[in-house]
PDB file of C-alpha atoms in Angstrom:
ATOM      1  CA  MET V 832     -51.114  23.228  -8.253  1.00 41.00           C
ATOM      2  CA  GLU V 833     -47.765  23.754  -6.511  1.00 47.00           C
ATOM      3  CA  GLU V 834     -48.911  21.738  -3.472  1.00 56.00           C
ATOM      4  CA  TYR V 835     -49.001  18.487  -5.442  1.00 81.00           C
ATOM      5  CA  LYS V 836     -45.369  18.720  -6.499  1.00 92.00           C
ATOM      6  CA  GLU V 837     -43.615  15.654  -5.030  1.00 95.00           C
ATOM      7  CA  TRP V 838     -40.505  13.533  -5.526  1.00 95.00           C
ATOM      8  CA  TYR V 839     -40.594  10.090  -7.113  1.00 95.00           C
ATOM      9  CA  VAL V 840     -37.911   7.464  -7.718  1.00 95.00           C
ATOM     10  CA  LEU V 841     -37.367   6.005 -11.169  1.00 95.00           C
ATOM     11  CA  HIS V 842     -35.639   2.698 -11.798  1.00 94.00           C
ATOM     12  CA  THR V 843     -33.283   2.787 -14.791  1.00 95.00           C
ATOM     13  CA  TYR V 844     -30.867   0.518 -16.550  1.00 90.00           C
ATOM     14  CA  SER V 845     -27.648   0.545 -14.542  1.00 88.00           C
ATOM     15  CA  GLY V 846     -25.139   2.999 -15.974  1.00 92.00           C
ATOM     16  CA  TYR V 847     -27.833   4.934 -17.863  1.00 95.00           C
ATOM     17  CA  GLU V 848     -28.845   7.284 -15.040  1.00 96.00           C
ATOM     18  CA  ASN V 849     -27.354  10.420 -16.649  1.00 96.00           C
ATOM     19  CA  LYS V 850     -28.793   9.483 -20.065  1.00 97.00           C
ATOM     20  CA  VAL V 851     -32.249   9.047 -18.509  1.00 96.00           C
ATOM     21  CA  LYS V 852     -31.906  12.458 -16.847  1.00 97.00           C
ATOM     22  CA  GLU V 853     -30.940  14.027 -20.175  1.00 97.00           C
ATOM     23  CA  ASN V 854     -33.775  12.233 -22.055  1.00 96.00           C
ATOM     24  CA  LEU V 855     -36.346  13.238 -19.449  1.00 96.00           C
ATOM     25  CA  GLU V 856     -35.264  16.889 -19.479  1.00 96.00           C
ATOM     26  CA  LEU V 857     -35.479  16.945 -23.304  1.00 96.00           C
ATOM     27  CA  ARG V 858     -38.930  15.305 -23.263  1.00 96.00           C
ATOM     28  CA  ARG V 859     -40.122  17.757 -20.601  1.00 95.00           C
ATOM     29  CA  GLU V 860     -39.271  20.674 -22.902  1.00 95.00           C
ATOM     30  CA  SER V 861     -40.352  19.138 -26.226  1.00 96.00           C
ATOM     31  CA  MET V 862     -43.714  18.018 -24.804  1.00 95.00           C
ATOM     32  CA  ASN V 863     -44.349  21.268 -22.881  1.00 94.00           C
ATOM     33  CA  MET V 864     -44.424  19.576 -19.468  1.00 94.00           C
ATOM     34  CA  GLU V 865     -42.476  22.274 -17.570  1.00 93.00           C
ATOM     35  CA  GLU V 866     -45.600  22.831 -15.417  1.00 93.00           C
ATOM     36  CA  ASN V 867     -45.711  19.165 -14.344  1.00 93.00           C
ATOM     37  CA  ILE V 868     -42.124  17.876 -14.431  1.00 94.00           C
ATOM     38  CA  PHE V 869     -39.604  19.991 -12.539  1.00 95.00           C
ATOM     39  CA  ARG V 870     -36.205  18.755 -11.350  1.00 95.00           C
ATOM     40  CA  VAL V 871     -34.486  15.540 -12.379  1.00 96.00           C
ATOM     41  CA  ILE V 872     -31.580  14.454 -10.176  1.00 95.00           C
ATOM     42  CA  VAL V 873     -29.052  11.632 -10.242  1.00 94.00           C
ATOM     43  CA  PRO V 874     -27.931  11.467  -6.580  1.00 90.00           C
ATOM     44  CA  GLU V 875     -24.120  11.578  -6.435  1.00 89.00           C
ATOM     45  CA  GLU V 876     -21.423  12.193  -3.858  1.00 84.00           C
ATOM     46  CA  GLU V 877     -17.729  12.929  -4.034  1.00 83.00           C
ATOM     47  CA  HIS V 878     -15.191  10.457  -2.699  1.00 79.00           C
ATOM     48  CA  VAL V 879     -11.648  11.554  -1.889  1.00 76.00           C
ATOM     49  CA  GLU V 880      -8.958   8.935  -2.327  1.00 76.00           C
ATOM     50  CA  VAL V 881      -5.315   9.472  -1.404  1.00 71.00           C
ATOM     51  CA  LYS V 882      -2.884   7.295  -3.322  1.00 72.00           C
ATOM     52  CA  ASP V 883       0.888   7.795  -3.072  1.00 73.00           C
ATOM     53  CA  GLY V 884       0.302  11.170  -1.439  1.00 70.00           C
ATOM     54  CA  VAL V 885      -1.886  12.408  -4.318  1.00 80.00           C
ATOM     55  CA  GLU V 886      -5.487  13.308  -3.573  1.00 78.00           C
ATOM     56  CA  LYS V 887      -7.969  12.158  -6.195  1.00 84.00           C
ATOM     57  CA  VAL V 888     -11.623  13.205  -6.104  1.00 84.00           C
ATOM     58  CA  THR V 889     -14.158  10.980  -7.847  1.00 86.00           C
ATOM     59  CA  THR V 890     -17.906  11.315  -8.148  1.00 87.00           C
ATOM     60  CA  VAL V 891     -19.916   8.177  -7.518  1.00 87.00           C
ATOM     61  CA  LYS V 892     -23.635   7.557  -7.779  1.00 90.00           C
ATOM     62  CA  THR V 893     -25.286   7.280  -4.381  1.00 87.00           C
ATOM     63  CA  PHE V 894     -28.047   5.019  -5.721  1.00 90.00           C
ATOM     64  CA  PRO V 895     -26.867   3.297  -8.914  1.00 93.00           C
ATOM     65  CA  GLY V 896     -29.789   2.482 -11.192  1.00 94.00           C
ATOM     66  CA  TYR V 897     -32.073   5.172  -9.772  1.00 95.00           C
ATOM     67  CA  VAL V 898     -33.052   8.732 -10.727  1.00 96.00           C
ATOM     68  CA  LEU V 899     -35.186  11.181  -8.720  1.00 96.00           C
ATOM     69  CA  VAL V 900     -37.823  13.302 -10.425  1.00 96.00           C
ATOM     70  CA  GLU V 901     -39.823  16.137  -8.889  1.00 96.00           C
ATOM     71  CA  MET V 902     -43.207  16.286 -10.552  1.00 95.00           C
ATOM     72  CA  ILE V 903     -46.941  16.730 -10.254  1.00 94.00           C
ATOM     73  CA  MET V 904     -48.401  13.262 -10.777  1.00 91.00           C
ATOM     74  CA  SER V 905     -50.861  13.851 -13.602  1.00 89.00           C
ATOM     75  CA  ASP V 906     -51.835  11.121 -16.070  1.00 90.00           C
ATOM     76  CA  GLU V 907     -49.914  12.843 -18.868  1.00 93.00           C
ATOM     77  CA  ALA V 908     -46.742  13.462 -16.799  1.00 92.00           C
ATOM     78  CA  TRP V 909     -46.835   9.887 -15.497  1.00 91.00           C
ATOM     79  CA  PHE V 910     -47.115   8.547 -19.061  1.00 92.00           C
ATOM     80  CA  ILE V 911     -44.258  10.728 -20.360  1.00 94.00           C
ATOM     81  CA  VAL V 912     -41.874   9.832 -17.512  1.00 94.00           C
ATOM     82  CA  ARG V 913     -42.752   6.138 -17.576  1.00 92.00           C
ATOM     83  CA  ASN V 914     -42.117   5.934 -21.329  1.00 94.00           C
ATOM     84  CA  THR V 915     -38.816   7.828 -21.329  1.00 95.00           C
ATOM     85  CA  PRO V 916     -36.058   5.707 -22.914  1.00 95.00           C
ATOM     86  CA  GLY V 917     -34.025   3.950 -20.201  1.00 95.00           C
ATOM     87  CA  VAL V 918     -36.756   4.140 -17.525  1.00 94.00           C
ATOM     88  CA  THR V 919     -37.818   0.663 -16.434  1.00 92.00           C
ATOM     89  CA  GLY V 920     -40.458   1.897 -13.981  1.00 90.00           C
ATOM     90  CA  PHE V 921     -41.284   3.825 -10.850  1.00 91.00           C
ATOM     91  CA  ILE V 922     -40.315   2.626  -7.384  1.00 90.00           C
ATOM     92  CA  GLY V 923     -43.361   2.390  -5.122  1.00 85.00           C
ATOM     93  CA  SER V 924     -45.755   1.455  -7.922  1.00 78.00           C
ATOM     94  CA  HIS V 925     -47.912  -1.516  -7.075  1.00 73.00           C
ATOM     95  CA  GLY V 926     -48.152  -2.862 -10.611  1.00 67.00           C
ATOM     96  CA  ALA V 927     -51.098  -3.130 -12.999  1.00 65.00           C
ATOM     97  CA  GLY V 928     -50.731   0.502 -14.098  1.00 70.00           C
ATOM     98  CA  SER V 929     -51.076   1.972 -10.614  1.00 77.00           C
ATOM     99  CA  LYS V 930     -49.403   5.278  -9.889  1.00 84.00           C
ATOM    100  CA  PRO V 931     -46.420   5.227  -7.505  1.00 90.00           C
ATOM    101  CA  SER V 932     -46.132   6.570  -3.994  1.00 90.00           C
ATOM    102  CA  PRO V 933     -43.984   9.692  -3.570  1.00 93.00           C
ATOM    103  CA  LEU V 934     -40.967   9.920  -1.291  1.00 92.00           C
ATOM    104  CA  LEU V 935     -41.526  11.380   2.154  1.00 91.00           C
ATOM    105  CA  PRO V 936     -40.210  14.954   2.643  1.00 88.00           C
ATOM    106  CA  ASP V 937     -37.666  13.751   5.239  1.00 87.00           C
ATOM    107  CA  GLU V 938     -36.329  11.132   2.807  1.00 88.00           C
ATOM    108  CA  VAL V 939     -35.893  13.766   0.105  1.00 88.00           C
ATOM    109  CA  ALA V 940     -34.116  16.125   2.520  1.00 87.00           C
ATOM    110  CA  VAL V 941     -31.612  13.385   3.426  1.00 85.00           C
ATOM    111  CA  ILE V 942     -30.994  12.391  -0.218  1.00 85.00           C
ATOM    112  CA  LEU V 943     -30.522  16.007  -1.315  1.00 82.00           C
ATOM    113  CA  GLY V 944     -28.144  16.615   1.602  1.00 80.00           C
ATOM    114  CA  GLU V 945     -30.388  19.207   3.232  1.00 78.00           C
ATOM    115  CA  LYS V 946     -30.595  17.107   6.382  1.00 76.00           C
ATOM    116  CA  ASP V 947     -28.454  14.413   8.027  1.00 72.00           C
ATOM    117  CA  ALA V 948     -29.738  10.870   7.990  1.00 65.00           C
ATOM    118  CA  PRO V 949     -31.224   9.933  11.338  1.00 66.00           C
ATOM    119  CA  LYS V 950     -29.024   7.703  13.443  1.00 66.00           C
ATOM    120  CA  PRO V 951     -30.646   4.421  14.372  1.00 71.00           C
ATOM    121  CA  LYS V 952     -31.698   4.238  18.014  1.00 77.00           C
ATOM    122  CA  VAL V 953     -29.518   1.888  20.016  1.00 78.00           C
ATOM    123  CA  GLU V 954     -31.180  -0.130  22.740  1.00 81.00           C
ATOM    124  CA  LEU V 955     -28.699  -0.404  25.604  1.00 85.00           C
ATOM    125  CA  ASP V 956     -29.700  -2.679  28.477  1.00 88.00           C
ATOM    126  CA  VAL V 957     -27.755  -0.963  31.279  1.00 91.00           C
ATOM    127  CA  ASN V 958     -28.689   1.110  34.312  1.00 93.00           C
ATOM    128  CA  VAL V 959     -26.848   3.560  36.519  1.00 95.00           C
ATOM    129  CA  GLY V 960     -24.391   1.554  38.636  1.00 95.00           C
ATOM    130  CA  ASP V 961     -23.931  -1.264  36.081  1.00 95.00           C
ATOM    131  CA  HIS V 962     -20.466  -2.320  34.949  1.00 95.00           C
ATOM    132  CA  VAL V 963     -19.751  -1.859  31.224  1.00 95.00           C
ATOM    133  CA  LEU V 964     -16.911  -2.779  28.893  1.00 93.00           C
ATOM    134  CA  ILE V 965     -15.798  -0.018  26.520  1.00 92.00           C
ATOM    135  CA  ILE V 966     -15.674  -1.490  22.993  1.00 91.00           C
ATOM    136  CA  GLY V 967     -14.857   1.630  20.968  1.00 87.00           C
ATOM    137  CA  GLY V 968     -12.968   4.896  21.168  1.00 86.00           C
ATOM    138  CA  ALA V 969      -9.872   5.966  23.098  1.00 87.00           C
ATOM    139  CA  PHE V 970     -10.719   3.890  26.183  1.00 90.00           C
ATOM    140  CA  GLU V 971     -11.437   0.645  24.325  1.00 90.00           C
ATOM    141  CA  GLY V 972     -10.849  -2.444  26.450  1.00 92.00           C
ATOM    142  CA  MET V 973     -11.357  -0.632  29.771  1.00 92.00           C
ATOM    143  CA  GLU V 974     -14.197  -1.294  32.185  1.00 94.00           C
ATOM    144  CA  GLY V 975     -16.206   1.256  34.072  1.00 94.00           C
ATOM    145  CA  VAL V 976     -19.367   1.975  36.001  1.00 96.00           C
ATOM    146  CA  VAL V 977     -22.349   3.807  34.472  1.00 95.00           C
ATOM    147  CA  GLU V 978     -22.904   7.126  36.229  1.00 96.00           C
ATOM    148  CA  GLU V 979     -25.501   8.736  33.963  1.00 95.00           C
ATOM    149  CA  LEU V 980     -27.660   7.781  30.930  1.00 93.00           C
ATOM    150  CA  ASP V 981     -29.024  10.125  28.247  1.00 91.00           C
ATOM    151  CA  ASP V 982     -31.421   8.169  25.999  1.00 87.00           C
ATOM    152  CA  GLU V 983     -32.257  11.262  23.942  1.00 84.00           C
ATOM    153  CA  GLN V 984     -28.632  11.881  22.897  1.00 86.00           C
ATOM    154  CA  GLN V 985     -27.731   8.167  22.992  1.00 88.00           C
ATOM    155  CA  LYS V 986     -24.819   8.918  25.361  1.00 92.00           C
ATOM    156  CA  LEU V 987     -23.775   7.822  28.821  1.00 94.00           C
ATOM    157  CA  LYS V 988     -21.210   8.873  31.402  1.00 96.00           C
ATOM    158  CA  VAL V 989     -18.938   6.135  32.657  1.00 95.00           C
ATOM    159  CA  VAL V 990     -16.523   6.281  35.600  1.00 95.00           C
ATOM    160  CA  ILE V 991     -13.248   4.573  34.725  1.00 94.00           C
ATOM    161  CA  GLU V 992     -10.055   4.198  36.735  1.00 92.00           C
ATOM    162  CA  MET V 993      -7.098   5.856  35.079  1.00 86.00           C
ATOM    163  CA  PHE V 994      -3.681   6.435  36.660  1.00 85.00           C
ATOM    164  CA  GLY V 995      -5.079   5.408  40.038  1.00 87.00           C
ATOM    165  CA  ARG V 996      -7.902   7.986  39.910  1.00 92.00           C
ATOM    166  CA  GLU V 997     -11.544   7.837  38.961  1.00 92.00           C
ATOM    167  CA  THR V 998     -12.276   9.714  35.739  1.00 90.00           C
ATOM    168  CA  VAL V 999     -15.656  10.358  34.141  1.00 93.00           C
ATOM    169  CA  THR V1000     -15.869   9.964  30.376  1.00 94.00           C
ATOM    170  CA  GLU V1001     -18.795  10.516  28.048  1.00 94.00           C
ATOM    171  CA  LEU V1002     -19.390   7.763  25.491  1.00 93.00           C
ATOM    172  CA  GLU V1003     -21.890   6.872  22.760  1.00 90.00           C
ATOM    173  CA  TYR V1004     -24.211   3.949  23.392  1.00 90.00           C
ATOM    174  CA  THR V1005     -22.460   2.134  20.530  1.00 88.00           C
ATOM    175  CA  GLN V1006     -19.119   2.322  22.368  1.00 91.00           C
ATOM    176  CA  VAL V1007     -20.076   0.141  25.332  1.00 92.00           C
ATOM    177  CA  LYS V1008     -21.590  -3.210  26.219  1.00 91.00           C
ATOM    178  CA  LYS V1009     -22.709  -4.669  29.500  1.00 90.00           C
ATOM    179  CA  ALA V1010     -19.803  -6.358  31.307  1.00 85.00           C
TER     180      ALA V1010
END
């Protein structure tokens, strides 16, 4: 049975995420659903704010209005979760009483902080020998010539002139544009 345990996203009334989590955990115990409903998580992250030299740490919801639940999607578990006070529905449900689609394992790993979110691939239309303008980083505003491209790492080496000498610098694709 363990192989069917998957993560689902619940939509809740905004501001009621923690109450929904509490209600769902109580219902899980009172209705003996510990074998079908496992973890309930309100995704949060800490933000550090410095004001007048004083550091203040606050916790903010990563996805306001949403709660994650790890469960085995049985008819009974689906009914109990769906009818928990504060739950307005499942995300990924196609209406008319259909059961929702679970999150992909990679999505769950990113949300739970077990894995970094993948960086979007940048399409850079330059070749070795092309002139580029540096639009970010320490050399912003300078021009250079592309010496090497690394599509896998999304980096390139650019030869720039600095203090009358040619210098090679490694930059991200996002830090340059074709001149």
